[in-house]
Amino acid sequence: MTRAIALVSVLVFVGCGTASRYPAFDLQYPASSSAALAFVLARVQTAPTAETSAVAVLLPTPPAQGFTVVELPSGRRLGQVGAPVDGRPVVLGDLVLAHVHNTVTAWSLEGIQRWSVPDGGGLALDGAARDGDRVVITLGGMGVTQRDGALVIVDARTGAASTRLRVVHALGSPAAVGGYAVVPWDGQNLSLFDLDGGAEVARVRSRDDVISFARREGPALYFGARALYRFAPDDASGERAAAVPYTFTHEGIPGTPPFSRDGYIAARGGIDARGRVRLAWRPDPSLAGAGVTDATVYAVFYRDVFALDAASGAVRWAYVHPTDIAGVEVVHGGLVLVDEQGRAAMLAAADGRAAWRADLGASVAQAVFQLPLEFVPPSNGGDAPRGRVDGLLDAAGGTDTRLLPAQIFAVRALAAMDLPEATRALVAIVDHRSFPRDLRAAAGDALAHRTTGADAMIEALDTHYNYVRQTEAPAVGLLARGIAAAHDTHGVAALVSHLDDPATPMAELPPLVAALRELNDPAALPALVDFVRFYHADVGAVPPVGGGDAIDDRQGPDQDLLSAAMEQAVLAIAHMGSAADQRVLDDLLADPNTPQSVRVATAHARGGHAETTEETPDGEPVHHDPTPPTFHVPPAQLSGDDINDAFAPQREALLACLDNAPSRPAQVRMEFFYASDGTVSHVTVIPAAFQPCMAPIAERVRLPVSLVGREIGTYNFNTTAP
Amino acid sequence: MRVVMLVLAAGVALAPAVVTAQPSRRPAVHAHSPAPPGGATSTGAPEGSIPPIDPVNHWDTTDSDELIAHIQRAALGPPGPAARAIAGTLLSGVTPRVAATGLDALGALGRVEGTEAVLRFLDHRRASLRRHAVAAAAGIHSRPLVRALEARLGDGDADVRAEAAAALGDHDVGDHASLAPLWSAFDRDLNAALRPDGSQLAHNACVSIAKIGTVEDIDRLLGYLRRAPFGTMSDAFRAALERQDIPEATKLRIVQSVGDLATIEARAFLLTYANPRGHAPAPLAEAARTAAAHIGEPSP
């Protein structure tokens, strides 16, 4: 009886009181109570779900126009439209809606135009939803800051408008369920309008989050932007903590896609990067709260798909498609995709295998789906099982330069796997000289932290350069770092073999010798002693065979690298060597042909000071303070993370450069040279307006020491988020 | 080279010493140059009892000019002790100028005592010194050095590998085991060379095969007549035709195969070979003239 009275009072509140006192979208409209939201929820949960066809709407590659509707999984063409659609269509049961010219037009799945409504003058289609025979359309499309929108409710059969509201608000992507139009607006509001009269009957106002979309999934209503909320009475507080949304905030996802498409920005109709670099997920109404289907979030990056654990963000599998993916939709048990050549597939959520494939026979710029959550195509994929490591290795490989962020993401995922196979995969990446240097450096950095799988690194060192055999030298320096990190002395012989191999690039020698030093294995001593003895005086020109002027065939940086390697060797000999070995160091000190830096290191190692030939301008001898031995081998070059970390302390100073700027870019790009000692120079700032302020700050940054001679670095300063 | 000439002028014997040593300073972890196809290694098998060379500077100076003078003077003395002194000094670490001089001297001395030092310099990081070492290895041509020369066919420097290929064809340097790596180098470079006249490695390997190969190798070379640049093939065939140990029947096949090409270059080759002032046996010279006649005069 008590519940009945309460329900009646809520009915009065929702159906009459508030609606009659405030016009729609009125800023004075109060946030609805839990009871009011409970009433709405009850209607949502009991609202009938219409049977819909499984279809894909395929937008052709420009300059072709229009779209094709294809039935899935059969691939049968249902209809085709040639109209110059200028936005992403929306499929609503047996209708396809799209913005064309100054209208929003509806076609049947067979391509027959049903009706058309004006867009209100320059407004784009934000989104549309359908509840029975009513269609809710929101217009605007210029972003949440452009407060100009329209809400239109029309008859699905005739297009006759029952509600048409032009408002000074930004409207997001709507839902329609239980007789309500559910409309996000101005970033923080979610209003529910009576589909029959257009009156606002309830409102959720977020105090600490953003709302840009509403979405119905079976008996549940969801909304959110950076998080997924399941509509519930707890939303009345407007506080995120009370509502317990699902969030996916893991960093490093390739392309840094947002959690959801911005419902305030109209989606384009042609090739749209936002559709090709995105997170794909679908609410799972069978869960008690907010959550996603199969507990999986899919990260799509052009051709790559990574299935990520919805809670931890860990990579479950990786899949590389032959061509760019034009559209995806999540269903129970997997991800359905269509690529730009019109090939469809469904990747199993469990392992990424293609359980179903079909050729839709069209060139596709973008694909939009209407698929029931329980869509199950016939199994015809036939893909062999592939392990997670294999998939990640595929994703890390290739020569498509656009995919570098995904490749590095795959490398990091491999690095997170404490498996020998993962180490082997990282070794394969490091050794693949045609792969981008950043990628190989990332894999090398990962190897330097491995504790398992050193065998793979040692095996990789079995290969030497040979012109006749057409074998390339492995990435000795990176592998050496990994072996040293794993402290596997079984690698000493292999490392020594590359120390003596003239095909080992000079840049690889310092990390190689440093690794031998770190391994601290006396078995390396004879090689190290021989190395410093043999090369300590190797400075200067060589007369060619057969006579002629002597030529110095060693470039400046190469001599520095050789000296750096000898310095490391000297330290190792001083630490491990016998008295006879120490005498070799004394011979080095006594030989004036020994490079100064090696003499200094030797003197330091022997506990004395090197005689110097360098003088100050005043004629005083220069004494070098040798760098104390470090047990970290400098990287061959710096990674993006190294640069980001080094710039981080300057963030506030850089942000101050944006004060009073006429426009505040989301990102400022800085390109510069950096040297092996980490100094930054020749900074170019884009946009150039910030050059005078930011360049001096960037030049104060000191990057980590590396083995580069002089390298170009890039720092993308994100002005919106740290 | 000037040192070599000096040494030659001083009457240093160039005859190869009997190979009796297999140096190995660091057997536990010593680097092995990658073996070329055919399985040869840079170090080869032990051959004798020459004691290892101590990596010690035998002259009490590190001054390059003084060391060069010492090396030149030593090369005029007893060759065995000279080679040991030079080799030890080179292994102790010297400037590149001294190393080049020392290697040239070791090559001219041709003593097996120089093997260890030359082996080390065949793996030197400077390609210029590896080239000096290749020349020295050809001069000494102990078995380990021949194996090391074969390994240098896979060197990263084009000049080093080309000179190693040429050295293996020198008198008494390459042996039967050298043929497989030479063939591999020839095939590899034939496929890789972009120049119409081929590459120096392919040329030198081909000529060396012709110089040291068997009758079967010569017959196999004939199969390359339309695939390899004619300049390379003609130099190789010229070398084969000059060999005393190749039967006339094989030489006749060379003449006929070249004649079958029916090109201006083939005709010139045959006529040069048939030149009465040459050393071609009469039947072969006649066959060459006949084959050239079938090709006919080139158009003006």
Coordinates of N, CA and C in Angstrom, one line a residue, chain A residues 464-470 493 496-497 499-502 504-506 509 523 526-527 530 533-548 552-554 559 591-593, chain B residues 1-2 25-26 29 31 34-37 55 62 90-97 100 120-121 123-132 152-156 161 184-185 188-189 192 201:
Chain A
H464 N 75.8 -13.7 -37.5 CA 76.8 -12.6 -37.8 C 76.5 -12.1 -39.2
Y465 N 76.9 -10.9 -39.4 CA 76.8 -10.4 -40.8 C 77.7 -11.2 -41.7
N466 N 77.1 -11.6 -42.9 CA 77.9 -12.2 -43.9 C 77.3 -11.9 -45.3
Y467 N 78.1 -11.2 -46.1 CA 77.6 -10.8 -47.4 C 77.1 -11.9 -48.2
V468 N 77.9 -13.0 -48.2 CA 77.6 -14.1 -49.1 C 76.3 -14.8 -48.6
R469 N 76.3 -15.1 -47.3 CA 75.1 -15.8 -46.8 C 73.9 -14.9 -46.7
Q470 N 74.1 -13.6 -46.9 CA 73.0 -12.6 -46.8 C 72.4 -12.6 -45.4
A493 N 80.2 -15.7 -24.3 CA 80.9 -16.1 -25.5 C 80.3 -15.5 -26.8
V496 N 81.3 -11.8 -26.9 CA 82.7 -11.7 -27.3 C 82.8 -11.9 -28.8
S497 N 82.1 -12.8 -29.3 CA 82.2 -13.1 -30.8 C 81.8 -11.9 -31.6
L499 N 82.2 -8.8 -30.3 CA 83.2 -7.8 -30.0 C 84.3 -7.9 -31.1
D500 N 84.6 -9.1 -31.5 CA 85.7 -9.3 -32.4 C 85.3 -9.2 -33.9
D501 N 84.0 -9.1 -34.1 CA 83.5 -9.1 -35.5 C 83.5 -7.7 -36.1
P502 N 84.3 -7.5 -37.1 CA 84.3 -6.1 -37.7 C 83.0 -5.6 -38.2
T504 N 80.2 -5.8 -36.6 CA 79.4 -5.2 -35.5 C 79.5 -3.7 -35.6
P505 N 78.4 -3.0 -35.8 CA 78.5 -1.5 -35.9 C 79.1 -0.9 -34.7
M506 N 79.8 0.2 -34.9 CA 80.6 0.8 -33.9 C 79.6 1.3 -32.7
L509 N 79.2 -1.2 -29.9 CA 80.3 -1.6 -29.1 C 80.2 -1.1 -27.6
A523 N 85.5 -15.0 -17.8 CA 85.6 -15.6 -19.1 C 85.8 -14.5 -20.2
P526 N 90.0 -12.2 -21.2 CA 91.0 -12.3 -22.3 C 90.5 -11.4 -23.5
A527 N 89.2 -11.5 -23.8 CA 88.7 -10.7 -25.0 C 88.8 -9.2 -24.7
D530 N 92.4 -8.1 -24.8 CA 92.9 -8.1 -26.2 C 92.3 -6.8 -26.9
R533 N 94.0 -3.6 -25.8 CA 95.4 -3.6 -26.2 C 95.5 -3.4 -27.7
F534 N 94.6 -4.1 -28.4 CA 94.7 -4.1 -29.9 C 94.2 -2.7 -30.5
Y535 N 93.3 -2.1 -29.8 CA 92.7 -0.9 -30.4 C 93.1 0.4 -29.7
H536 N 93.9 0.3 -28.6 CA 94.2 1.5 -27.8 C 94.9 2.6 -28.7
A537 N 95.6 2.2 -29.6 CA 96.4 3.2 -30.4 C 95.8 3.4 -31.8
D538 N 94.6 2.9 -32.0 CA 94.0 2.8 -33.4 C 93.4 4.2 -33.7
V539 N 94.3 5.2 -33.9 CA 93.8 6.5 -34.2 C 94.7 7.0 -35.3
G540 N 94.0 7.6 -36.3 CA 94.8 8.2 -37.4 C 94.5 7.6 -38.8
A541 N 95.3 8.0 -39.7 CA 95.1 7.6 -41.1 C 95.8 6.3 -41.5
V542 N 95.4 5.7 -42.6 CA 96.0 4.4 -43.1 C 96.4 4.6 -44.5
P543 N 97.7 4.3 -44.8 CA 98.1 4.3 -46.2 C 97.4 3.2 -47.0
P544 N 96.8 3.4 -48.1 CA 96.1 2.4 -48.8 C 97.1 1.3 -49.3
V545 N 96.5 0.1 -49.6 CA 97.3 -1.0 -50.2 C 97.7 -0.5 -51.6
G546 N 99.0 -0.7 -51.8 CA 99.5 -0.3 -53.1 C 100.1 1.1 -53.1
G547 N 100.0 1.8 -52.0 CA 100.6 3.1 -51.9 C 99.6 4.2 -52.1
G548 N 100.0 5.4 -51.8 CA 99.1 6.6 -52.0 C 99.0 7.3 -50.7
D552 N 92.1 8.5 -43.4 CA 91.5 8.1 -42.1 C 90.1 7.7 -42.4
D553 N 89.9 6.4 -42.4 CA 88.6 5.9 -42.8 C 87.7 5.7 -41.6
R554 N 87.9 6.4 -40.5 CA 87.1 6.4 -39.4 C 86.5 7.7 -39.1
Q559 N 85.1 7.1 -33.7 CA 86.3 7.1 -32.8 C 85.8 7.3 -31.4
D591 N 101.3 4.9 -23.2 CA 101.3 5.1 -24.6 C 100.7 6.4 -25.0
P592 N 101.4 7.3 -25.5 CA 100.8 8.6 -25.9 C 99.8 8.5 -27.0
N593 N 99.8 7.4 -27.7 CA 98.8 7.2 -28.8 C 97.4 6.9 -28.3
Chain B
M1 N 102.9 -0.5 -49.3 CA 103.4 -1.0 -50.6 C 104.9 -0.6 -50.7
R2 N 105.2 0.6 -50.2 CA 106.5 1.0 -50.3 C 107.4 0.1 -49.4
R25 N 94.9 -17.6 -29.4 CA 95.2 -16.9 -28.2 C 94.1 -17.0 -27.2
R26 N 92.9 -17.1 -27.6 CA 91.8 -17.1 -26.7 C 90.8 -18.2 -27.0
V29 N 86.9 -18.2 -25.7 CA 85.8 -17.3 -26.2 C 86.3 -16.6 -27.5
A31 N 86.6 -15.1 -31.0 CA 85.6 -14.9 -32.0 C 86.0 -15.7 -33.3
P34 N 82.4 -15.4 -39.4 CA 81.4 -16.3 -39.9 C 81.9 -17.0 -41.1
A35 N 81.7 -18.3 -41.1 CA 82.2 -19.1 -42.1 C 81.4 -19.0 -43.4
P36 N 82.0 -18.9 -44.5 CA 81.2 -18.8 -45.7 C 80.6 -20.2 -46.1
P37 N 79.7 -20.2 -47.0 CA 79.1 -21.5 -47.4 C 80.3 -22.4 -47.8
P55 N 102.0 -10.7 -27.5 CA 101.6 -9.4 -28.0 C 102.4 -8.3 -27.3
T62 N 107.0 3.9 -28.8 CA 105.6 3.9 -29.4 C 105.4 4.9 -30.5
L90 N 102.7 -5.7 -33.7 CA 101.3 -5.3 -34.2 C 100.3 -5.7 -33.3
L91 N 100.4 -6.9 -32.7 CA 99.4 -7.4 -31.7 C 99.4 -6.6 -30.4
S92 N 100.5 -5.9 -30.2 CA 100.5 -5.1 -28.9 C 99.7 -3.8 -29.0
G93 N 99.2 -3.5 -30.2 CA 98.4 -2.3 -30.4 C 99.3 -1.1 -30.9
V94 N 99.1 -0.8 -32.2 CA 99.9 0.2 -32.8 C 99.0 1.1 -33.6
T95 N 99.6 2.2 -34.1 CA 98.8 3.1 -34.9 C 98.5 2.5 -36.2
P96 N 97.4 2.9 -36.9 CA 97.1 2.3 -38.2 C 98.2 2.4 -39.2
R97 N 99.0 3.4 -39.2 CA 100.1 3.6 -40.1 C 101.2 2.5 -39.9
A100 N 99.7 -0.9 -41.0 CA 99.8 -1.1 -42.4 C 101.2 -1.5 -42.9
R120 N 94.5 -11.7 -36.9 CA 93.8 -10.7 -36.1 C 93.4 -9.5 -36.9
F121 N 94.3 -9.1 -37.8 CA 94.0 -7.9 -38.6 C 93.0 -8.2 -39.7
D123 N 90.3 -9.4 -39.0 CA 89.1 -9.1 -38.3 C 89.1 -7.6 -37.7
H124 N 90.1 -6.8 -38.2 CA 90.2 -5.5 -37.7 C 89.0 -4.7 -38.1
R125 N 88.6 -3.7 -37.2 CA 87.5 -2.9 -37.5 C 87.7 -1.9 -38.7
R126 N 88.9 -1.6 -39.0 CA 89.1 -0.8 -40.2 C 89.2 -1.6 -41.4
A127 N 88.4 -1.3 -42.4 CA 88.4 -2.0 -43.7 C 89.8 -1.8 -44.4
S128 N 90.3 -0.6 -44.2 CA 91.6 -0.4 -44.8 C 92.7 -1.3 -44.3
L129 N 92.7 -1.6 -43.0 CA 93.7 -2.5 -42.5 C 93.4 -4.0 -42.8
R130 N 92.1 -4.2 -43.0 CA 91.7 -5.6 -43.4 C 92.3 -5.8 -44.8
R131 N 92.2 -4.8 -45.7 CA 92.8 -5.0 -47.0 C 94.3 -5.2 -47.0
H132 N 95.0 -4.5 -46.1 CA 96.4 -4.8 -45.9 C 96.6 -6.3 -45.5
R152 N 86.5 -13.9 -45.5 CA 86.5 -12.5 -45.8 C 85.7 -12.3 -47.1
L153 N 85.3 -13.4 -47.8 CA 84.4 -13.2 -49.0 C 83.1 -12.7 -48.5
G154 N 82.8 -12.9 -47.3 CA 81.5 -12.3 -46.7 C 81.7 -11.0 -46.0
D155 N 82.8 -10.4 -46.2 CA 83.1 -9.1 -45.5 C 82.1 -8.0 -45.8
G156 N 81.9 -7.1 -44.9 CA 81.0 -6.0 -45.2 C 81.5 -5.0 -46.1
R161 N 86.3 -7.9 -49.7 CA 85.8 -9.2 -50.2 C 86.3 -9.5 -51.7
S184 N 80.1 -19.7 -54.1 CA 79.0 -19.0 -53.4 C 79.1 -17.5 -53.6
A185 N 80.3 -17.0 -53.4 CA 80.5 -15.5 -53.6 C 80.1 -15.1 -55.0
R188 N 76.4 -15.2 -55.4 CA 75.7 -14.2 -54.6 C 75.9 -12.8 -55.3
D189 N 77.1 -12.5 -55.7 CA 77.4 -11.2 -56.3 C 76.8 -11.0 -57.7
A192 N 73.5 -9.9 -57.2 CA 73.3 -8.6 -56.5 C 73.9 -7.4 -57.3
L201 N 83.7 -8.4 -56.9 CA 83.7 -9.7 -56.3 C 83.4 -10.8 -57.3

